[in-house]
Tab-separated table of C-alpha atoms in Angstrom:
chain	number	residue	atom	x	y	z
A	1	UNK	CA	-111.825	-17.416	-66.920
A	2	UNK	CA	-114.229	-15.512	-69.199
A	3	UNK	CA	-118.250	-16.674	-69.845
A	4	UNK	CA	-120.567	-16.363	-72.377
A	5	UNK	CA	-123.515	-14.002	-72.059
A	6	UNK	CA	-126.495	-15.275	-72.152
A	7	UNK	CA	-129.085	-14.068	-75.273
A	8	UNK	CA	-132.266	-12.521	-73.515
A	9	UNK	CA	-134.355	-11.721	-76.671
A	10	UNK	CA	-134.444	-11.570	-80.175
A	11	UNK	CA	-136.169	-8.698	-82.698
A	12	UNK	CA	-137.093	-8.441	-86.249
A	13	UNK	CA	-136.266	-6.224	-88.428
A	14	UNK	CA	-139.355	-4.563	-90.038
A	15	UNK	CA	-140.267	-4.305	-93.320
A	16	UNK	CA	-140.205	-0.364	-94.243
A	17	UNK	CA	-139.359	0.255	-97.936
A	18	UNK	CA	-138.184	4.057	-99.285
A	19	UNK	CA	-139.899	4.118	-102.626
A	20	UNK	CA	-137.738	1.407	-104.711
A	21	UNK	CA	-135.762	1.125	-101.501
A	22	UNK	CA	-135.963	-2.288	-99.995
A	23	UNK	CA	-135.140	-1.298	-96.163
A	24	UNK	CA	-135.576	-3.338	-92.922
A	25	UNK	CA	-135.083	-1.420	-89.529
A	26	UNK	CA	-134.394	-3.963	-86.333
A	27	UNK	CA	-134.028	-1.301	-84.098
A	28	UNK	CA	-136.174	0.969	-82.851
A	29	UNK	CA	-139.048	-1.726	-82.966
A	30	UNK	CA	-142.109	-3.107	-80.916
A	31	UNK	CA	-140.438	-3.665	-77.485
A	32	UNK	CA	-136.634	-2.067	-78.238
A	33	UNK	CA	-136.971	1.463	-78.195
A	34	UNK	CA	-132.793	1.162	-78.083
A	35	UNK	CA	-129.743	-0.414	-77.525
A	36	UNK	CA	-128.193	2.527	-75.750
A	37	UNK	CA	-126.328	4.474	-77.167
A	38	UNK	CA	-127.295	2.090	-81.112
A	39	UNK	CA	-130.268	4.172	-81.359
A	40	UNK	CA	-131.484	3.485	-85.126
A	41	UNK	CA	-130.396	0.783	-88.107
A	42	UNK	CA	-131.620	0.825	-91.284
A	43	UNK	CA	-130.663	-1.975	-93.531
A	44	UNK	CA	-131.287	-0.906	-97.245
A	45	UNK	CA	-130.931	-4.261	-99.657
A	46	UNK	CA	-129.323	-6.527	-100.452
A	47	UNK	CA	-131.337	-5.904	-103.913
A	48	UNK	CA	-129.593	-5.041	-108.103
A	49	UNK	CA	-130.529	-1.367	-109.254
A	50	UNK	CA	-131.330	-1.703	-113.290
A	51	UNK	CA	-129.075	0.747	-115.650
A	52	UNK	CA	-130.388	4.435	-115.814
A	53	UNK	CA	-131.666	4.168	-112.102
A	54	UNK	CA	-133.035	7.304	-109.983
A	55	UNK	CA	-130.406	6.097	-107.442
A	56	UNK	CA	-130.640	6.604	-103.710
A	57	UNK	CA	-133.343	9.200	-102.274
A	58	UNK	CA	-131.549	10.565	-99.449
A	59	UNK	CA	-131.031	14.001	-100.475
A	60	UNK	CA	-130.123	17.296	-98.151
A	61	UNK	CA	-131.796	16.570	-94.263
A	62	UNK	CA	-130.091	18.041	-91.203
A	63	UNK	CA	-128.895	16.158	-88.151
A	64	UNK	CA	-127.925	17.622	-84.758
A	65	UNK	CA	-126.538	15.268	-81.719
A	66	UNK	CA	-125.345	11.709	-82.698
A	67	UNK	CA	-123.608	10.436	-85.434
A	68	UNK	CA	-124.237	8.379	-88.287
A	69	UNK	CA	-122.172	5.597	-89.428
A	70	UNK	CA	-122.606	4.030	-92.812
A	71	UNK	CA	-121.579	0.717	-93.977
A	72	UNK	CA	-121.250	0.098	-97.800
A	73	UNK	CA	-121.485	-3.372	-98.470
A	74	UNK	CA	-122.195	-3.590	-101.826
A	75	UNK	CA	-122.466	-0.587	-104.516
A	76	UNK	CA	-121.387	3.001	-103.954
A	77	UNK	CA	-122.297	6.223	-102.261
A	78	UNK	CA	-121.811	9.736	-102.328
A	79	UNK	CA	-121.697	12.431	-99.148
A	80	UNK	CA	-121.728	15.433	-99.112
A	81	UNK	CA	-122.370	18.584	-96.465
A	82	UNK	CA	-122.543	21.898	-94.892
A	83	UNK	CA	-119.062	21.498	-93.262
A	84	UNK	CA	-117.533	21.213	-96.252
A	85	UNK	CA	-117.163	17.599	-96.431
A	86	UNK	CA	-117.224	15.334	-99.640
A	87	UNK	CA	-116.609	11.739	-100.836
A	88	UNK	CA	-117.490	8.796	-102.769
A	89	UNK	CA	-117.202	5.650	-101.069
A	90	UNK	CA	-117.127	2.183	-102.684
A	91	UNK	CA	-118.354	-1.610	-101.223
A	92	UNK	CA	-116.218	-2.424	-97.704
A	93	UNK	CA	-116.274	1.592	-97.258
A	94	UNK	CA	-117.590	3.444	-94.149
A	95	UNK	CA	-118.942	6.576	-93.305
A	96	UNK	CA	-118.623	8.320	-90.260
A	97	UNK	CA	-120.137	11.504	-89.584
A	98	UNK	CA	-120.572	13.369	-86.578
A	99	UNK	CA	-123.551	15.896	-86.834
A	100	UNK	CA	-123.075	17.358	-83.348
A	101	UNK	CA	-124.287	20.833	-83.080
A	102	UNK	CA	-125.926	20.455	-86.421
A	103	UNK	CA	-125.245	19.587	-90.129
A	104	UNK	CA	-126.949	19.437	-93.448
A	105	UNK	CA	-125.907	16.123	-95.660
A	106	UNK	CA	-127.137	14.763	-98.324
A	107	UNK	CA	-126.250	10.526	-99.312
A	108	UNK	CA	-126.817	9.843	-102.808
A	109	UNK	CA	-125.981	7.616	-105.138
A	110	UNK	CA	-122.876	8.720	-107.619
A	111	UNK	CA	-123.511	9.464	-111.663
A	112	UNK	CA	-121.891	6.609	-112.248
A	113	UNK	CA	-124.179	4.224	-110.289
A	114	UNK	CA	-127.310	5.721	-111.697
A	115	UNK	CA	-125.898	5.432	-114.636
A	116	UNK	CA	-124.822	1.670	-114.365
A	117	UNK	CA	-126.739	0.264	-111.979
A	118	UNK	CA	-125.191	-2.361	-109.796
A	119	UNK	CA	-125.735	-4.643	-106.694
A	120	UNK	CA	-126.605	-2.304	-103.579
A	121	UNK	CA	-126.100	-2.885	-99.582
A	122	UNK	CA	-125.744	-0.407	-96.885
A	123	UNK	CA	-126.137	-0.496	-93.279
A	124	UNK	CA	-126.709	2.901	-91.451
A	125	UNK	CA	-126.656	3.313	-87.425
A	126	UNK	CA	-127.346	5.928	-85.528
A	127	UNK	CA	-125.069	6.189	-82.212
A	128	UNK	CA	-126.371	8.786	-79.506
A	129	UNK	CA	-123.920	11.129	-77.700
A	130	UNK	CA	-123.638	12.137	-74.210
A	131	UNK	CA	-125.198	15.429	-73.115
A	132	UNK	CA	-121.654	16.641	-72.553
A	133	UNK	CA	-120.588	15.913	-76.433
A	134	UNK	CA	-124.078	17.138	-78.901
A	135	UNK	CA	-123.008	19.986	-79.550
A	136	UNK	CA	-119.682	18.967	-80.507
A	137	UNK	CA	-118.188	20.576	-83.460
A	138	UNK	CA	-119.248	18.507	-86.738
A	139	UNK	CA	-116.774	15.936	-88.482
A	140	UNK	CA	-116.591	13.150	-90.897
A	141	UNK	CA	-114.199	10.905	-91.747
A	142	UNK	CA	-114.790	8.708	-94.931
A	143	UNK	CA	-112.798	5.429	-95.575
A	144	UNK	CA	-112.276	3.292	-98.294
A	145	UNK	CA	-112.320	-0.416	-97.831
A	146	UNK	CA	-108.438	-0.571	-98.194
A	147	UNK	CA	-108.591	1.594	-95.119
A	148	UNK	CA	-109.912	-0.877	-92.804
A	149	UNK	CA	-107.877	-3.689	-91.391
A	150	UNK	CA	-109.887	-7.281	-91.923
A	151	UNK	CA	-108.375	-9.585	-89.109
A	152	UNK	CA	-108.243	-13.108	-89.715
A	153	UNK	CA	-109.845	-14.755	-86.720
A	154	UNK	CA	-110.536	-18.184	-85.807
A	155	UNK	CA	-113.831	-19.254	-87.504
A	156	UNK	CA	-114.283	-16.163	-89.839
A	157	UNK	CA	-112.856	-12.703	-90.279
A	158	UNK	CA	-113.392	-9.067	-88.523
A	159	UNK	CA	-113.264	-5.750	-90.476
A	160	UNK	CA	-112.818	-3.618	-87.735
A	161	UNK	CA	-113.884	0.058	-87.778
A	162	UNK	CA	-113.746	1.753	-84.743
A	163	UNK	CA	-112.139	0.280	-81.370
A	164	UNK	CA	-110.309	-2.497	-80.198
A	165	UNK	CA	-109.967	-6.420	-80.933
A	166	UNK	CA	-106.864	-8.017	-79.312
A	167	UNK	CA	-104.131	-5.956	-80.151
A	168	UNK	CA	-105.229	-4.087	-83.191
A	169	UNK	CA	-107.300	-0.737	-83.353
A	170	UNK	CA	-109.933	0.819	-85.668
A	171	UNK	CA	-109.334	3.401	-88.190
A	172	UNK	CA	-111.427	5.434	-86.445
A	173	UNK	CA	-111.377	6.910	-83.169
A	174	UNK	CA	-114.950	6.964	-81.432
A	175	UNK	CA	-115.433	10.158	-79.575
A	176	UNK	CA	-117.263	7.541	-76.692
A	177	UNK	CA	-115.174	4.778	-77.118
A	178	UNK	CA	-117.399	3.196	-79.250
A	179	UNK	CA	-116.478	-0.401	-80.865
A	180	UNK	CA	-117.936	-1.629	-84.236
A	181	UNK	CA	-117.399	-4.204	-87.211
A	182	UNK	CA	-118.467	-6.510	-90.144
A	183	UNK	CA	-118.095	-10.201	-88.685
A	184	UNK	CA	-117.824	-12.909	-91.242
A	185	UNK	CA	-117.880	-16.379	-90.106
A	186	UNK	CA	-117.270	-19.399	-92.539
A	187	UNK	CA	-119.626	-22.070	-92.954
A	188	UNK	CA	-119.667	-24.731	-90.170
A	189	UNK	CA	-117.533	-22.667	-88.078
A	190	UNK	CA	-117.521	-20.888	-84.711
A	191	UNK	CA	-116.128	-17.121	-83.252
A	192	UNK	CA	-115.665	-15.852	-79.743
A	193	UNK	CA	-116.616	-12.130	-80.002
A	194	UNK	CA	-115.689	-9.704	-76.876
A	195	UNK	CA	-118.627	-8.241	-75.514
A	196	UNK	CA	-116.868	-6.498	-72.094
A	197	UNK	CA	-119.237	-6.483	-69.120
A	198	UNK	CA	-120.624	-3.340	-68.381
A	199	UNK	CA	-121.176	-2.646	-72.199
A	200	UNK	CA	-123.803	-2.916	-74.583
A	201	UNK	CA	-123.875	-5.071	-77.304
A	202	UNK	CA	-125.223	-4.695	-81.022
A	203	UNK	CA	-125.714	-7.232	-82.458
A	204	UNK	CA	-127.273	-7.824	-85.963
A	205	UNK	CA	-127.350	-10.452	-88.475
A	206	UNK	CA	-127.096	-9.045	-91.708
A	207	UNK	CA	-127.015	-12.146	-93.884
A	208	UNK	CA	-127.380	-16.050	-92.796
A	209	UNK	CA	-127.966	-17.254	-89.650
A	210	UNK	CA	-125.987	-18.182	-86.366
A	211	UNK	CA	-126.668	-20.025	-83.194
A	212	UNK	CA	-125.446	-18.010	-79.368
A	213	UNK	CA	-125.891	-20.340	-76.505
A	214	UNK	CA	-128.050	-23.073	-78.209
A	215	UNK	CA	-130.621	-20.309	-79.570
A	216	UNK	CA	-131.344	-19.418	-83.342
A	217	UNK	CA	-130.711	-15.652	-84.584
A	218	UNK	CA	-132.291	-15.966	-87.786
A	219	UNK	CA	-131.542	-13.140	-91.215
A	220	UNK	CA	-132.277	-9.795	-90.248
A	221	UNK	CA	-132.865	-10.194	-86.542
A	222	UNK	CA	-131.325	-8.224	-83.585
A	223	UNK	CA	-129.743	-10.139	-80.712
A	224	UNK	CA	-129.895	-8.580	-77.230
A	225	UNK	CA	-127.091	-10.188	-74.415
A	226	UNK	CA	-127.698	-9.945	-70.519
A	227	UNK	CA	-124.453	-8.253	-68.941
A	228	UNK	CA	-123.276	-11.862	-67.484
A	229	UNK	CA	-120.147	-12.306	-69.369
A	230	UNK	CA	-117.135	-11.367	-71.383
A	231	UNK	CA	-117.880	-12.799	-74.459
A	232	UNK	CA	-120.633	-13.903	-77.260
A	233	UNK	CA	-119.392	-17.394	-78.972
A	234	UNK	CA	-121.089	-17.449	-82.434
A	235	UNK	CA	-121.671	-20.339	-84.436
A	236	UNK	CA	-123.210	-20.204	-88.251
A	237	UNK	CA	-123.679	-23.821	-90.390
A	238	UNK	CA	-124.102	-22.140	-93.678
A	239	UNK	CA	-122.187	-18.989	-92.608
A	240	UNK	CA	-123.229	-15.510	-91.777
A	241	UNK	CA	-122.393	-11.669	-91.860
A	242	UNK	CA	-122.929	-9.828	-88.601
A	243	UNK	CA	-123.123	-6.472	-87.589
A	244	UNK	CA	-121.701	-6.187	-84.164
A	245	UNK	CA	-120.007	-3.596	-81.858
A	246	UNK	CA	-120.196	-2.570	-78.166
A	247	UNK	CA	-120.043	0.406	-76.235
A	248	UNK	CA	-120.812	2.189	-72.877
A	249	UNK	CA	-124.525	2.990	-72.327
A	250	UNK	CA	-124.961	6.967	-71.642
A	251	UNK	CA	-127.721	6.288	-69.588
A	252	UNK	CA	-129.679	9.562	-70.019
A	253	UNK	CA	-133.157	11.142	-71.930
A	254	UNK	CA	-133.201	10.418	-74.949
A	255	UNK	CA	-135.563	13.043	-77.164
A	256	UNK	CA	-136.055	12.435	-80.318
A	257	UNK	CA	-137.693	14.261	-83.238
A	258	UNK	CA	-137.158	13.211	-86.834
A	259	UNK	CA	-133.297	13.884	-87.343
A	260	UNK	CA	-132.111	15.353	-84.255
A	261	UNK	CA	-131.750	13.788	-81.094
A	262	UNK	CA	-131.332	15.648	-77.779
A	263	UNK	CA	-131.692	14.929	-73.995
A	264	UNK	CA	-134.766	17.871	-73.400
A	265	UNK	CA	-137.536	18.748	-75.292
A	266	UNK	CA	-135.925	22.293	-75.018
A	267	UNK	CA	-133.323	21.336	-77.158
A	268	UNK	CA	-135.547	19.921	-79.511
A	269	UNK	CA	-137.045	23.449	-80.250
A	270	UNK	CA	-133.435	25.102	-80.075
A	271	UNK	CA	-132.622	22.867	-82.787
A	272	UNK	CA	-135.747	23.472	-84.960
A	273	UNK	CA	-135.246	27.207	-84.790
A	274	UNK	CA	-131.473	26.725	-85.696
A	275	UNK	CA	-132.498	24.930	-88.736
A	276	UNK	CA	-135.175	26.983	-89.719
A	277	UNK	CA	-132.838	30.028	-89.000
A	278	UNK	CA	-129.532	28.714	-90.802
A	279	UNK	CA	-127.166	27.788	-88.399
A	280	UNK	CA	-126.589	24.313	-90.011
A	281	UNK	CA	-124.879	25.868	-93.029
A	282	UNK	CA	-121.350	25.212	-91.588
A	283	UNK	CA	-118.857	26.584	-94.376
A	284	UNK	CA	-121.878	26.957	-97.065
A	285	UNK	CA	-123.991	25.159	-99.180
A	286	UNK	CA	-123.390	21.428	-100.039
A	287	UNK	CA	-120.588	21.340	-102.027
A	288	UNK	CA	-121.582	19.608	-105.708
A	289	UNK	CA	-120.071	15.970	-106.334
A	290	UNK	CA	-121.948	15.407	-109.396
A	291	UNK	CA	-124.916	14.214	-108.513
């Protein structure tokens, strides 16, 4: 017999606009450093760029020791780095980089956006890795929205990225195991999501609202789940799109310092004096998509 978990607290996402930007960050916040290993989530829009726009203003950064995955919900956007990697992915796309022992990316938005203009919604989490796995070798994998399966589940749908549900598997294979998807759930109607004990849950509601256990998650706000059950039953009267996923906790130091993340301070300097010295460069300088 499998129970619910029981919601211990609810979080805000914060207000924090890039420029023309509109961007909301639940996590870190006052009183959730993390939901290890979800260390980070921006939520840029929902908002409508205007024709001849200066597009997104994420231009060449380095990252060393996590990954970055990027939802597209609505609009397009381009990647492109120092290992060589390059795509443009359109709305239901992901992208799933691992910066491991260092990369330089930019994410822009395509000529043809700029150009245009268009609806715009992207989520983008940051997921820690293991002491054992930072300096991995870099990788990214960039999928369409054809590419990901959408189950139909009782009371909604899952577009499942990485991981398990029932039977079926993600696209893409987590280097921890990781587990993460866009939940839609029709209006009126309710969705038993696994949340295995021993794992931590993220859980975000990107749009609408839903009700866990008799409590309100309202827009934008970040649910956090006690470890007392198998399972999070969702219910939405008007309907809702969630961010959700689960995965081991890594349980160790987490040092951060603008983009990289690391388990010493040591590290922190080692990767500063990479950077600085050019060890991010991969196969070269980022390759030229047209933006």
């Amino acid at each position: 017999m499998t129970h619910d978990r029981s919601l211990t607290a609810t979080h805000s996402a914060l207000r924090d606009d890039i420029g023309d930007l509109v961007t909301r960050r639940p996590v870190p916040g006052p009183g959730l450093a993390q939901v290890d290993p979800f260390l980070f989530l921006n939520h840029h829009g929902p908002q409508v760029y205007a024709p001849n726009n200066g597009g997104l203003p994420f231009g060449p950064h380095p990252h060393r020791g996590f990954e970055t995955v990027t939802f597209i919900l609505s609009g397009s956007l381009a990647h492109h780095d120092t290992g060589g990697h390059q795509s443009v992915i359109e709305a239901g796309g992901v992208q799933w980089m691992t910066a491991g022992s260092g990369l330089i990316h930019a994410e822009v938005s395509p000529p043809a956006f700029k150009r245009e203009g268009g609806a715009l919604e992207i989520l983008q989490l940051w997921v820690n890795l293991p002491s054992r796995l930072k300096m991995t070798a870099p990788r990214y994998t960039g999928l369409q929205g054809d590419a990901i399966p959408v189950l139909t589940v009782e009371g909604g749908s899952v577009a499942l990225v990485s991981g398990a549900y029932g039977a079926a598997e993600g696209p893409i294979r987590s280097l921890t195991g990781v587990m993460l998807a866009v939940v839609r759930l029709a209006a009126g109607a309710a969705i038993t999501l696994p949340a295995p004990r021993g794992r931590s849950v993220l859980f975000y509601t990107v749009a609408g609202s839903v009700e866990v256990g008799g409590d309100t998650v309202a827009p934008w706000q970040l649910a956090t789940f006690a470890d007392d059950g198998e399972v999070i039953t969702v219910r939405s009267a008007s309907g809702a799109v969630l961010l959700f996923g689960h995965a081991d906790p890594i349980d160790e130091p987490v040092v951060a310092h603008g983009p990289f993340v690391m388990t010493t301070r040591e590290e922190i300097s080692d990767a500063i004096r990479d950077y600085q010295a050019g060890r991010f460069n991969g196969t070269g300088p980022l390759l030229d998509v047209g933006v």
